Coordinates of C-alpha atoms in Angstrom, one line a residue:
M33 CA -18.9 87.0 191.0
V34 CA -18.8 85.4 194.3
L35 CA -22.0 83.8 195.4
K36 CA -22.9 84.9 198.9
V37 CA -25.5 82.6 200.9
F38 CA -26.6 84.4 204.0
F39 CA -27.9 81.5 206.4
P40 CA -29.6 82.3 209.8
S41 CA -27.6 80.7 212.7
C42 CA -30.9 79.8 214.4
C43 CA -31.8 77.4 211.7
S44 CA -28.1 75.4 212.1
G45 CA -29.9 72.8 214.2
A46 CA -33.3 72.6 212.3
D47 CA -34.4 69.4 210.5
S48 CA -34.0 68.9 206.9
G49 CA -36.3 70.6 204.5
L50 CA -36.3 73.3 201.8
L51 CA -34.5 76.7 202.1
I52 CA -37.0 79.6 201.8
G53 CA -35.5 83.1 201.1
R54 CA -35.1 85.8 198.6
W55 CA -32.6 86.1 195.8
I56 CA -30.8 89.3 195.2
P57 CA -29.5 89.1 191.6
E58 CA -27.4 92.4 191.2
Q59 CA -25.4 91.1 194.2
S60 CA -25.5 87.4 193.6
S61 CA -26.7 86.9 197.1
A62 CA -29.0 84.4 198.4
V63 CA -30.6 85.5 201.7
V64 CA -32.1 82.3 203.5
L65 CA -35.1 83.3 205.8
A66 CA -36.3 80.0 207.1
V67 CA -36.3 76.3 206.6
L68 CA -39.6 74.4 205.4
H69 CA -39.8 71.0 206.9
F70 CA -41.3 67.9 205.9
P71 CA -44.0 66.6 205.1
F72 CA -45.4 69.3 202.5
I73 CA -47.2 69.3 199.2
P74 CA -45.3 71.3 196.6
C75 CA -48.4 73.2 195.3
Q76 CA -49.4 74.4 198.9
V77 CA -45.9 75.6 199.3
K78 CA -46.1 77.6 196.2
Q79 CA -49.5 79.0 197.1
Y80 CA -48.2 80.0 200.5
L81 CA -45.1 81.8 199.2
T82 CA -47.3 83.7 196.8
A83 CA -49.7 84.8 199.6
M84 CA -46.6 85.9 201.5
Q85 CA -45.3 88.0 198.5
R86 CA -45.2 91.9 198.9
A87 CA -45.1 94.1 195.9
D88 CA -42.0 96.1 197.2
R89 CA -40.0 93.1 198.0
P90 CA -38.0 90.6 195.9
P91 CA -40.2 87.4 195.4
L92 CA -40.0 84.7 197.9
A93 CA -38.6 81.4 196.5
V94 CA -37.4 78.1 197.4
L95 CA -33.7 78.6 197.0
G96 CA -32.6 74.9 197.6
T97 CA -32.5 72.3 200.2
W98 CA -31.1 71.9 203.7
C99 CA -29.9 68.4 204.8
H100 CA -29.3 67.7 208.5
A101 CA -28.9 64.0 209.0
R102 CA -26.3 61.2 209.9
R103 CA -23.6 59.8 207.5
D104 CA -25.5 56.7 206.7
E105 CA -28.6 58.8 205.8
D106 CA -26.6 61.3 203.7
E107 CA -26.7 59.3 200.2
G108 CA -30.5 58.5 200.0
L109 CA -31.6 61.9 201.6
A110 CA -29.3 64.0 199.2
R111 CA -30.6 62.1 196.2
F112 CA -34.1 62.9 197.4
L113 CA -33.3 66.4 197.9
E114 CA -31.8 66.8 194.4
D115 CA -35.0 65.5 192.8
L116 CA -36.8 68.5 194.4
S117 CA -35.0 70.9 192.0
A118 CA -37.2 69.7 189.3
I119 CA -40.2 71.0 191.1
F120 CA -39.0 74.2 192.6
S121 CA -36.7 75.5 190.0
H122 CA -34.3 78.2 191.0
D123 CA -30.9 79.0 189.5
P124 CA -28.7 78.4 191.3
W125 CA -30.0 75.7 193.4
L126 CA -28.5 75.7 196.8
Q127 CA -27.5 72.4 198.7
L128 CA -26.7 73.1 202.2
G129 CA -25.9 70.2 204.7
R130 CA -24.5 69.6 208.1
E131 CA -23.8 66.3 209.9
R132 CA -26.1 65.7 212.7
G133 CA -24.0 66.1 215.9
G134 CA -20.9 67.2 214.1
K135 CA -19.1 70.3 212.7
S136 CA -18.9 69.3 209.0
W137 CA -20.7 71.6 206.7
S138 CA -21.3 71.5 203.0
C139 CA -22.3 74.1 200.6
R140 CA -22.9 73.2 196.9
P141 CA -24.5 75.6 194.5
L142 CA -25.9 73.9 191.4
R143 CA -26.4 75.7 187.9
A144 CA -28.5 74.8 185.0
G145 CA -25.7 75.8 182.5
P146 CA -22.0 74.8 182.2
P147 CA -20.1 74.8 185.4
E148 CA -18.4 78.0 186.5
A149 CA -15.5 78.9 188.6
D150 CA -17.2 81.2 191.1
P151 CA -16.7 80.0 194.6
A152 CA -19.3 80.2 197.2
V153 CA -19.3 82.0 200.6
L154 CA -21.5 81.0 203.4
V155 CA -22.2 83.8 205.7
Y156 CA -24.0 83.1 209.0
Y157 CA -26.3 86.0 210.6
D158 CA -28.3 86.5 213.8
Q159 CA -31.8 86.7 212.3
R160 CA -33.1 88.4 215.4
Q161 CA -30.7 91.3 215.6
T162 CA -30.8 91.6 211.7
V163 CA -34.6 92.2 211.9
L164 CA -34.7 94.4 215.0
S165 CA -31.7 96.7 213.8
R166 CA -31.6 98.9 210.9
L167 CA -28.5 99.5 208.7
H168 CA -29.0 102.6 206.9
P169 CA -27.7 103.0 203.3
A170 CA -24.4 104.9 202.9
P171 CA -22.8 106.6 199.8
R172 CA -20.2 103.7 199.6
P173 CA -21.4 100.9 197.4
D174 CA -20.5 98.3 200.0
A175 CA -22.9 99.9 202.7
A176 CA -25.7 99.8 200.2
R177 CA -25.1 96.1 199.5
L178 CA -25.4 95.1 203.2
A179 CA -28.1 97.6 203.6
A180 CA -30.2 95.7 201.0
V181 CA -29.6 92.3 202.9
F182 CA -30.9 93.9 206.1
D183 CA -33.8 95.4 204.6
T184 CA -34.6 92.1 203.0
V185 CA -34.7 90.4 206.3
A186 CA -36.5 93.1 208.1
G187 CA -39.2 93.2 205.4
S188 CA -40.2 89.5 206.0
E189 CA -42.5 89.9 209.2
A190 CA -45.3 88.1 207.5
L191 CA -43.2 84.9 207.0
F192 CA -41.9 85.1 210.7
R193 CA -45.4 84.9 212.2
T194 CA -45.5 81.4 211.1
D195 CA -44.0 79.2 213.9
R196 CA -42.9 75.5 214.0
Y197 CA -46.0 74.5 215.7
A198 CA -48.5 76.5 213.8
E199 CA -51.3 74.8 212.2
G200 CA -51.2 75.3 208.4
P201 CA -50.0 73.9 205.1
V202 CA -46.3 74.5 206.0
R203 CA -44.0 74.1 209.0
L204 CA -41.1 76.6 209.2
S205 CA -38.1 77.3 211.4
H206 CA -36.8 80.7 211.9
W207 CA -35.8 83.1 214.9
Q208 CA -39.4 83.0 216.2
S209 CA -40.0 79.4 215.9
D210 CA -40.3 78.8 219.6
G211 CA -43.1 81.6 220.0
V212 CA -43.7 85.0 219.0
E213 CA -41.6 87.5 221.0
A214 CA -44.2 89.3 222.7
S215 CA -46.4 89.0 225.9
I216 CA -50.3 89.1 226.0
L217 CA -49.9 92.6 227.6
V218 CA -48.1 93.7 224.6
E219 CA -50.5 92.4 222.1
L220 CA -53.5 94.0 224.2
A221 CA -51.7 97.3 224.1
K222 CA -51.1 97.1 220.4
R223 CA -54.7 96.4 219.8
A224 CA -56.0 99.1 222.2
A225 CA -53.5 101.5 220.8
V226 CA -55.6 102.6 217.9
P227 CA -58.7 103.8 219.7
V228 CA -56.8 105.3 222.5
C229 CA -54.7 107.4 220.0
A230 CA -57.8 108.5 217.9
L231 CA -59.4 109.7 221.4
V232 CA -56.1 111.5 222.4
T233 CA -55.9 113.2 219.1
F234 CA -59.3 114.4 219.2
L235 CA -58.8 115.8 222.7
L236 CA -55.6 117.6 221.6
A237 CA -57.2 119.0 218.7
L238 CA -59.9 120.4 220.9
V239 CA -57.3 121.8 223.4
A240 CA -55.3 123.5 220.5
G241 CA -58.3 125.1 219.1
L242 CA -59.2 126.6 222.4
C243 CA -55.8 128.0 222.7
Q244 CA -56.1 129.5 219.3
C245 CA -59.2 131.3 220.3
R246 CA -59.4 135.1 219.5
V247 CA -59.7 136.0 223.0
F248 CA -56.1 135.0 223.8
R249 CA -54.8 137.0 220.8
F250 CA -55.6 140.4 222.2
W251 CA -52.5 142.6 223.2
P252 CA -52.4 142.1 227.1
L253 CA -53.1 138.5 227.1
S254 CA -50.7 137.6 224.1
F255 CA -48.0 139.6 225.7
V256 CA -48.4 137.7 229.0
W257 CA -48.5 134.3 227.4
S258 CA -45.4 135.1 225.5
K259 CA -43.3 135.9 228.5
L260 CA -44.6 132.9 230.7
S261 CA -42.3 129.7 230.7
T262 CA -45.3 127.6 231.6
C263 CA -47.3 128.6 228.5
E264 CA -44.1 127.9 226.4
Q265 CA -43.5 124.4 228.0
L266 CA -47.2 123.6 227.7
G267 CA -47.2 124.3 224.0
Y268 CA -44.1 122.5 223.6
R269 CA -45.5 119.2 225.2
L270 CA -48.9 119.6 223.2
E271 CA -47.0 119.5 220.1
H272 CA -45.1 116.2 221.4
L273 CA -48.4 114.7 222.3
K274 CA -49.7 115.5 218.7
L275 CA -46.6 113.7 217.2
V276 CA -46.6 110.6 219.4
F277 CA -50.3 109.9 219.3
S278 CA -50.9 110.9 215.6
N279 CA -52.0 107.9 213.2
Q280 CA -49.6 108.8 210.5
K281 CA -46.8 106.3 210.2
A282 CA -43.2 107.1 210.5
E283 CA -41.6 107.3 206.9
N284 CA -38.0 106.2 208.0
Q285 CA -36.1 105.0 211.0
T286 CA -35.2 108.4 212.1
Q287 CA -38.7 109.6 212.6
L288 CA -39.6 106.4 214.4
M289 CA -36.6 106.9 216.7
R290 CA -37.6 110.5 217.2
K291 CA -41.1 109.4 218.2
A292 CA -39.8 106.8 220.7
N293 CA -37.4 109.2 222.2
I294 CA -40.3 111.7 222.9
L295 CA -42.7 109.1 224.2
V296 CA -40.0 107.8 226.7
S297 CA -39.2 111.4 227.6
L298 CA -42.9 112.1 228.3
L299 CA -43.2 108.9 230.5
V300 CA -40.2 109.9 232.5
D301 CA -41.2 113.6 233.0
V302 CA -44.7 112.4 234.2
T303 CA -43.3 109.9 236.5
L304 CA -40.8 112.4 238.1
G305 CA -43.9 115.0 238.2
V306 CA -45.9 112.3 240.2
L307 CA -43.0 111.5 242.5
L308 CA -42.6 115.3 243.2
V309 CA -46.4 115.7 244.0
S310 CA -46.3 112.8 246.4
W311 CA -43.3 114.2 248.1
L312 CA -44.9 117.7 248.5
Y313 CA -48.2 116.5 249.8
K314 CA -46.7 113.9 252.2
K315 CA -46.2 115.5 255.7
N316 CA -47.8 118.8 254.8
R317 CA -44.7 120.2 253.0
I318 CA -46.9 122.7 251.0
G319 CA -47.9 124.4 254.2
Q320 CA -44.5 124.3 255.5
L321 CA -43.3 126.0 252.3
A322 CA -46.1 128.6 252.4
N323 CA -45.3 129.6 255.8
A324 CA -41.6 130.0 255.1
L325 CA -42.3 132.1 251.9
T326 CA -43.3 135.4 253.4
P327 CA -40.3 135.5 256.0
A328 CA -38.1 134.8 253.1
A329 CA -39.7 137.6 251.1
D330 CA -39.3 140.1 254.2
H331 CA -35.6 138.9 254.5
V332 CA -34.8 139.6 250.9
A333 CA -36.5 143.0 251.3
K334 CA -34.4 143.9 254.4
E335 CA -31.3 143.1 252.5
L336 CA -32.2 145.2 249.7
Q337 CA -33.0 148.2 252.2
D338 CA -29.7 147.8 253.6
L339 CA -28.0 147.8 250.4
L340 CA -29.7 151.0 249.2
Q341 CA -28.9 152.6 252.7
W342 CA -25.3 151.7 251.8
L343 CA -25.4 153.3 248.3
M344 CA -26.9 156.3 249.7
G345 CA -24.1 156.9 252.0
V346 CA -20.4 156.7 250.8
P347 CA -20.2 153.1 249.3
A348 CA -16.6 151.8 249.2
G349 CA -15.3 155.4 249.9
L350 CA -16.6 156.7 246.6
K351 CA -17.9 160.3 246.7
M352 CA -21.3 160.5 244.9
N353 CA -23.6 163.2 244.0
R354 CA -25.5 163.5 247.1
A355 CA -28.9 165.1 245.5
L356 CA -29.1 162.4 242.8
D357 CA -28.1 159.6 245.4
Q358 CA -30.9 160.6 247.6
V359 CA -33.4 160.9 244.9
L360 CA -32.5 157.2 243.5
G361 CA -32.3 155.8 246.7
R362 CA -35.7 156.9 248.1
F363 CA -37.3 156.1 244.7
F364 CA -36.2 152.4 244.9
L365 CA -36.9 152.3 248.7
Y366 CA -40.6 153.3 247.9
H367 CA -40.5 150.4 245.5
I368 CA -39.6 148.0 248.0
H369 CA -42.0 149.3 250.5
L370 CA -44.8 148.8 247.7
W371 CA -43.6 145.3 247.2
I372 CA -43.6 144.1 250.8
S373 CA -47.2 145.6 251.1
Y374 CA -48.2 143.4 248.1
I375 CA -46.5 140.1 249.5
H376 CA -48.3 140.7 252.8
L377 CA -51.6 141.3 251.1
M378 CA -51.2 138.0 249.3
S379 CA -49.8 136.0 252.1
P380 CA -53.3 134.4 253.1
F381 CA -53.7 132.9 249.6
I382 CA -50.2 131.7 249.2
E383 CA -50.9 128.2 250.5
M384 CA -53.9 127.6 248.2
I385 CA -51.9 129.0 245.2
L386 CA -49.0 126.6 246.0
W387 CA -51.5 123.8 246.6
Y388 CA -52.9 124.1 243.0
V389 CA -49.3 124.8 241.5
G390 CA -48.3 121.5 243.1
L391 CA -51.0 119.7 241.3
S392 CA -49.7 120.8 237.9
A393 CA -46.7 118.7 238.7
C394 CA -48.9 115.6 237.4
L395 CA -48.6 116.9 233.8
G396 CA -44.8 116.6 234.2
L397 CA -41.7 117.7 236.1
T398 CA -40.8 120.1 233.4
V399 CA -44.2 121.8 233.9
A400 CA -43.6 122.2 237.5
L401 CA -40.1 123.5 236.9
A402 CA -41.5 126.1 234.2
I403 CA -44.0 127.3 236.9
L404 CA -41.3 127.6 239.4
S405 CA -39.2 129.8 237.0
D406 CA -42.2 132.0 236.7
I407 CA -42.8 132.1 240.3
I408 CA -39.3 133.3 240.7
A409 CA -39.8 135.9 238.0
L410 CA -42.9 137.3 240.1
L411 CA -41.1 137.3 243.3
T412 CA -38.3 139.2 241.9
F413 CA -40.2 141.5 239.8
H414 CA -39.1 144.6 241.7
I415 CA -35.3 143.9 241.1
Y416 CA -36.1 143.6 237.4
C417 CA -37.8 147.2 237.8
F418 CA -34.6 148.3 239.5
Y419 CA -32.5 146.9 236.7
V420 CA -34.7 148.4 234.1
Y421 CA -34.6 151.9 235.7
G422 CA -30.9 151.9 236.2
A423 CA -30.3 150.6 232.7
R424 CA -32.6 153.2 230.9
L425 CA -31.1 155.9 233.1
Y426 CA -27.5 155.0 232.4
C427 CA -28.2 154.5 228.6
L428 CA -29.7 158.1 228.4
K429 CA -26.8 159.5 230.0
I430 CA -24.3 157.6 227.5
Y431 CA -26.4 158.9 224.7
G432 CA -26.4 162.3 225.7
L433 CA -22.6 162.5 226.4
S434 CA -22.0 160.9 223.0
S435 CA -24.1 163.6 221.4
L436 CA -22.6 166.5 223.2
W437 CA -19.1 165.0 222.4
R438 CA -19.9 165.3 218.8
L439 CA -20.8 168.9 219.4
F440 CA -17.4 169.8 220.5
R441 CA -15.7 168.4 217.5
G442 CA -18.2 170.2 215.2
K443 CA -20.1 166.9 214.1
K444 CA -23.6 165.9 214.4
W445 CA -25.6 162.8 213.6
N446 CA -27.6 162.9 210.3
V447 CA -30.8 161.0 210.9
L448 CA -31.7 160.9 207.1
R449 CA -28.4 159.6 205.9
Q450 CA -27.6 157.6 209.1
R451 CA -24.2 159.0 209.3
V452 CA -22.1 161.6 211.1
D453 CA -21.8 164.9 209.2
S454 CA -20.0 168.2 209.8
C455 CA -21.9 171.2 211.3
S456 CA -21.1 174.7 212.5
Y457 CA -22.5 176.0 215.9
D458 CA -22.8 179.3 217.2
L459 CA -21.6 180.5 220.6
D460 CA -24.8 180.0 222.6
Q461 CA -25.0 176.4 221.5
L462 CA -21.5 175.6 222.5
F463 CA -22.1 177.1 225.9
I464 CA -25.2 175.4 226.6
G465 CA -23.6 171.9 225.3
T466 CA -20.5 172.4 227.6
L467 CA -22.8 173.0 230.6
L468 CA -24.8 169.9 229.9
F469 CA -21.9 167.7 229.0
T470 CA -20.2 168.7 232.4
M471 CA -23.4 168.0 234.3
L472 CA -23.9 164.7 232.8
L473 CA -20.2 163.7 233.3
F474 CA -20.2 164.4 236.9
L475 CA -23.6 162.6 237.5
L476 CA -22.4 159.6 235.5
P477 CA -20.6 157.8 238.4
T478 CA -23.6 157.8 240.5
T479 CA -25.8 156.4 237.9
A480 CA -23.0 153.8 236.8
L481 CA -22.9 152.6 240.4
Y482 CA -26.6 152.0 240.8
Y483 CA -26.8 150.3 237.3
L484 CA -23.8 148.1 238.2
V485 CA -25.3 146.9 241.4
F486 CA -28.8 146.1 240.0
T487 CA -27.2 144.5 236.9
L488 CA -25.4 142.1 239.4
L489 CA -28.8 141.4 241.2
R490 CA -30.6 140.6 237.9
L491 CA -27.8 138.6 236.7
L492 CA -28.1 136.4 239.9
V493 CA -31.9 135.8 239.2
V494 CA -31.2 135.1 235.6
V495 CA -28.4 132.4 236.5
V496 CA -31.1 130.8 238.7
Q497 CA -33.6 130.7 235.9
G498 CA -31.1 129.6 233.5
L499 CA -30.4 126.6 235.5
I500 CA -34.0 125.7 235.8
H501 CA -34.5 126.1 232.0
L502 CA -31.4 123.9 231.5
L503 CA -32.8 121.3 233.6
V504 CA -36.1 121.5 231.6
D505 CA -34.3 121.4 228.2
L506 CA -32.3 118.5 229.4
I507 CA -35.4 116.3 230.2
N508 CA -36.9 117.5 226.8
S509 CA -34.0 116.8 224.6
V510 CA -32.1 113.9 226.0
P511 CA -32.7 110.8 223.8
L512 CA -33.5 108.4 226.7
Y513 CA -34.8 105.6 224.3
A514 CA -31.9 105.7 222.3
L515 CA -29.6 105.7 225.4
G516 CA -31.5 102.7 226.7
L517 CA -30.9 100.9 223.4
R518 CA -27.3 101.6 223.6
L519 CA -27.1 100.2 227.1
C520 CA -29.2 97.2 226.7
R521 CA -29.8 96.3 223.0
S522 CA -26.9 98.0 221.2
Y523 CA -27.5 96.2 218.0
R524 CA -30.6 98.2 217.4
L525 CA -28.3 101.2 216.8
A526 CA -26.4 99.3 214.0
A527 CA -23.4 101.5 212.8
G528 CA -21.8 98.6 210.7
V529 CA -21.1 94.9 210.6
K530 CA -18.0 92.8 211.4
F531 CA -17.1 89.4 210.1
R532 CA -15.3 86.6 211.8
V533 CA -13.8 83.5 209.8
L534 CA -15.1 80.2 211.2
E535 CA -13.7 77.8 208.7
Q536 CA -11.2 78.3 205.9
E537 CA -10.0 75.0 204.6
A538 CA -9.3 73.5 201.1
G539 CA -12.1 71.8 199.5
K540 CA -14.8 73.4 201.8
P541 CA -16.5 76.8 201.3
L542 CA -15.3 79.8 203.2
R543 CA -17.6 80.2 206.4
L544 CA -18.0 83.7 208.0
L545 CA -20.1 84.9 210.9
M546 CA -21.5 88.4 210.4
Q547 CA -22.2 90.3 213.6
V548 CA -24.0 93.7 214.0
S549 CA -21.7 96.3 215.4
S550 CA -23.0 99.5 217.2
G551 CA -19.5 101.2 217.8
P552 CA -18.2 104.0 215.9
E553 CA -17.2 104.1 212.3
N554 CA -13.7 102.7 211.5
P555 CA -11.2 105.8 211.8
R556 CA -9.5 104.6 208.7
G557 CA -12.6 104.9 206.8
S558 CA -12.0 101.5 205.2
G559 CA -14.8 99.0 204.9
S560 CA -12.9 96.5 202.8
L561 CA -12.6 92.8 203.9
R562 CA -8.9 92.2 204.4
P563 CA -7.1 89.0 204.0
P564 CA -6.4 87.0 206.9
R565 CA -3.0 87.6 208.8
A566 CA -0.4 84.6 209.4
G567 CA -0.4 83.6 212.9
P568 CA -2.2 81.4 215.5
G569 CA -5.9 82.4 216.4
R570 CA -8.9 83.1 214.1
P571 CA -8.5 86.3 212.3
T572 CA -11.2 88.9 212.2
F573 CA -12.7 90.9 209.4
R574 CA -14.4 94.1 210.2
G575 CA -16.4 96.4 208.1
R576 CA -18.1 99.6 209.2
E577 CA -21.3 101.5 207.9
G578 CA -22.5 98.8 205.6
G579 CA -19.8 96.1 205.8
P580 CA -17.1 94.7 203.4
S581 CA -16.3 95.1 200.0
W582 CA -16.5 91.7 198.3
S583 CA -14.0 92.5 195.5
S584 CA -11.1 91.6 197.9
L585 CA -12.8 88.4 198.8
E586 CA -13.3 87.4 195.1
A587 CA -9.7 87.9 194.5
R588 CA -8.5 85.9 197.4
N589 CA -11.0 83.1 196.6
S590 CA -10.4 83.1 192.6
N591 CA -8.2 79.8 193.1
S592 CA -10.4 78.0 195.6
P593 CA -10.8 74.2 195.1
C594 CA -14.5 74.7 195.8
R595 CA -16.4 74.8 192.5
P596 CA -20.1 74.9 191.9
Q597 CA -21.4 71.8 190.1
S598 CA -23.6 71.5 187.1
R599 CA -27.2 71.2 187.9
P600 CA -28.6 67.8 186.7
Q601 CA -31.0 67.9 183.9
C602 CA -34.3 66.2 185.1
R603 CA -36.4 65.0 182.3

C-alpha cells in the first residue's frame, strides 16, 4: 500500500525538529500536525503528547524528523535525527528534509523490518482551511478516507493552542504559530456567551410559559391568535431564539450551520427593523401616514360604492334580475356605510396605534411586515365579508340546482351510503322542483356576477398579503451565513478536494498539493486520481466529494525508483 504523508504547507519553512502527528493505520497515512523544535527533553515531550491525547482520536505520536538546513549541515544533522528514532519509536519512521533556501525535498520512510517496495507520496495541505472546513463522509470509500484525514486535523484544537513563542516544555510550529486567530473582543464575547445564553434561555422559557396560559386557550382568543400573522411570526422567532441560545451543543455540522444561519437571520432582521424605526420616526412620518390613512379609506369606500351602483344598473349591458340586484346592492352599500363610520370613529386613535406599531419593528422587520399584513386584513375586512356572502350565496344556488337536476332524472343523493340512487317522484314533487329549478336558474347570473366581482377584489388583497408573506419567508429562510461563507470563505463549505502535481521526477517522491474545493460535484461522478497527460504544463488531479482513489496511484508508482529504506537497529 502506498504510504501517504500529509504535511502542512505552513511548516515548510520551519526550523528542524520532530514531526508531531497522528497515524491512520487502515489507510497507511501519516498526518503531520506540527513541528516540534529544539531544544527539548524527550520525557517532557512524551508527557505533553499524553496530556494532549483524546479518547475519541488516534494517539498523538512523534512520526519522524524534519530537517531544514544547508548542504554542509545535512550529514551531521541527519545522523543526529536518525538517532532520535531509538527514543521515539514509531514504525514507519519518517525523515523529511528540505534544503534551506532551495527547492530540493526528500522523504524517506524507515521501517524496522525488511525493506518493502511501497513508494511514498508527500501531500501538502493548507492546515487552516482543513481545520475550518468540514468534509462530510460519503458512501464512496475514497470520500471516507479523506474525511478521516480532515477529521483528524480538525480534532487537534488543543495542540494548535500552543504557539511558537508560548512558555512551556515544547515549542511548536503550526498554522497558529504566529498568534491565535482571534481578537480580544472575540475572546471576551466567548466568555460572556455562557451567562448571557443562560439568562436569555430563562427569559424565553418565562415568555413561552405565559403564552401557554389557559386564558389564551379559550375559543375566542385562540381563534384570533391563529388568524393573526403577527402571533405566528412571534412564535416562529421565539422558537429560533430558543434554538440559538440553547446550551445544547450541535451534534453535527448541519445543525451548527443551521444555528449560524438562524443567528445571522435574526441579526439582519433586527437591523432592518431598527433602520425602519429610525426612518419612520424621522421627520414625523408616522403623523403623515396617520393623516393620509383616513382619506385613503374614504377613497376606497367611494370606489366601492361606485362599483356597487354600476352593478345595480346594467353592468356591461347585461340584463340582471332587478329585485335581487337591488337587494344585494343595498345590503352591501349598508356594510360600506358601517365600515366608514367605524373608520371615522377610530381616526383620533390611529396615530397612537401606528406609533406603537412602529416600535414593534425593533423586534425585527419580519414582525413589522406581519403587523402590516394584519392591518391590511383589518382595513379590508368589509371586502372579505362581501366575498364570503357572495361565495356562500353562489354555492347554495349551485347546490340547489344540482339537487333539482337529479330530481328531473329520477335520482337522489343517498346520505347514508354517500352515493346517487334511483328514486320515483310523484307529480306534485316534480312540479315544485321545476318551479324552483327555473327560479334558481334565472337568478344565477345575478349572483354569479356579484360573486365574480368580489372574488377579484378579494384576490387583489390576497396577492398583496402574499407578497408581504413572501418577503417575510425570504428573510426567515435564506441561509445568509452560508451565502457569506460562499462569497468570503468558500473553503468552509467543502464539496471535495483537488490535487495538483508539484514534482514528479525519478529518484524523488511524488509531491502533490491538496486544495479544498467548494464547487459542485464532478458531473462524471468519478473521484479517481487519473494519471498525468502528456504535454507541457503541470497536470491537475481532481477528486470530488472525498477526493481521489489511491489505487490508481499505487499502480502508477509501483515501479517508482524511490524505495523506503530499512530502519537501522540501535542497540
